[in-house]
Amino acid sequence: MKEIQSDCTAVNPEIVKKVSSQMPDENLLGDLSDFFKVMGDATRINILWALEKESVCVNDLAVLLHMTKSAVSHQLKILRTAKLVRADKKGKNVYYALNDEHVKTIWAKAIEHLTEK
């Protein structure tokens, strides 16, 4: 990516130098942006909310969220690609759950942040 020159002079050049050396590369920034885009959809947030409570199959999610099975499956595919949910086959059904403790922690911290007074 082409570097753009700022039209400002640093007030604290030592801070700029220190933080500059710790800035992530463009690939990580892109991945982080994509992660938050996935999290930024109300339907996917509803699905994550349900899965934070219980492992749920597609049919039950569709009923719970008043959506079609196809629409829920589409959103679950996006969440699986982003590694936010996992699929576990139980008998003839596939149950979805939050992928791991990282996702549970991110979820819990977001709720804590939004509900703090």
Short mmCIF file of C-alpha atoms in Angstrom, two decimals, residues 4-78:
data_model
loop_
_atom_site.label_atom_id
_atom_site.label_comp_id
_atom_site.label_asym_id
_atom_site.label_seq_id
_atom_site.Cartn_x
_atom_site.Cartn_y
_atom_site.Cartn_z
CA ILE A 4 0.61 8.83 2.52
CA GLN A 5 2.54 11.67 4.08
CA SER A 6 0.85 13.49 6.93
CA ASP A 7 0.49 17.25 6.82
CA CYS A 8 1.18 17.36 10.57
CA THR A 9 4.32 17.52 12.67
CA ALA A 10 4.45 15.19 15.66
CA VAL A 11 3.98 16.88 19.02
CA ASN A 12 5.55 13.84 20.72
CA PRO A 13 7.90 12.23 18.16
CA GLU A 14 9.15 9.67 20.70
CA ILE A 15 5.60 8.37 21.15
CA VAL A 16 5.06 8.29 17.38
CA LYS A 17 8.28 6.35 16.90
CA LYS A 18 7.45 3.87 19.69
CA VAL A 19 3.87 3.23 18.51
CA SER A 20 4.90 3.14 14.84
CA SER A 21 7.22 0.22 15.51
CA GLN A 22 4.31 -1.68 17.08
CA MET A 23 1.71 -1.10 14.36
CA PRO A 24 0.46 -4.31 12.69
CA ASP A 25 1.03 -5.10 9.04
CA GLU A 26 -1.67 -4.43 6.45
CA ASN A 27 -2.69 -8.10 6.24
CA LEU A 28 -3.49 -8.28 9.95
CA LEU A 29 -5.36 -4.98 9.77
CA GLY A 30 -7.43 -6.33 6.87
CA ASP A 31 -8.19 -9.55 8.74
CA LEU A 32 -9.21 -7.60 11.84
CA SER A 33 -11.45 -5.36 9.76
CA ASP A 34 -13.08 -8.41 8.14
CA PHE A 35 -13.61 -9.98 11.57
CA PHE A 36 -15.51 -6.94 12.81
CA LYS A 37 -17.52 -6.75 9.58
CA VAL A 38 -18.73 -10.30 10.21
CA MET A 39 -19.62 -9.33 13.79
CA GLY A 40 -21.34 -6.18 12.51
CA ASP A 41 -24.49 -7.85 11.20
CA ALA A 42 -27.63 -7.97 13.39
CA THR A 43 -28.70 -11.40 12.10
CA ARG A 44 -25.31 -12.91 12.87
CA ILE A 45 -25.34 -11.25 16.30
CA ASN A 46 -28.73 -12.89 16.97
CA ILE A 47 -27.28 -16.25 15.99
CA LEU A 48 -24.21 -15.72 18.18
CA TRP A 49 -26.45 -14.68 21.06
CA ALA A 50 -28.42 -17.92 20.79
CA LEU A 51 -25.28 -20.03 20.43
CA GLU A 52 -23.72 -18.40 23.46
CA LYS A 53 -26.59 -19.90 25.46
CA GLU A 54 -26.84 -23.36 23.87
CA SER A 55 -25.73 -25.52 20.93
CA VAL A 56 -28.54 -25.25 18.39
CA CYS A 57 -29.38 -26.94 15.08
CA VAL A 58 -30.30 -24.99 11.94
CA ASN A 59 -34.02 -25.81 12.15
CA ASP A 60 -34.25 -24.60 15.74
CA LEU A 61 -32.31 -21.43 14.91
CA ALA A 62 -34.67 -20.77 12.00
CA VAL A 63 -37.70 -21.09 14.28
CA LEU A 64 -36.09 -19.07 17.06
CA LEU A 65 -35.10 -16.21 14.74
CA HIS A 66 -38.19 -16.34 12.48
CA MET A 67 -36.04 -16.98 9.42
CA THR A 68 -35.85 -19.56 6.68
CA LYS A 69 -33.53 -22.52 7.09
CA SER A 70 -31.68 -21.36 3.98
CA ALA A 71 -31.11 -17.86 5.38
CA VAL A 72 -29.82 -19.25 8.68
CA SER A 73 -27.52 -21.67 6.85
CA HIS A 74 -26.09 -18.82 4.79
CA GLN A 75 -25.29 -16.81 7.92
CA LEU A 76 -23.81 -19.85 9.67
CA LYS A 77 -21.49 -20.41 6.71
CA ILE A 78 -20.17 -16.86 7.11
#
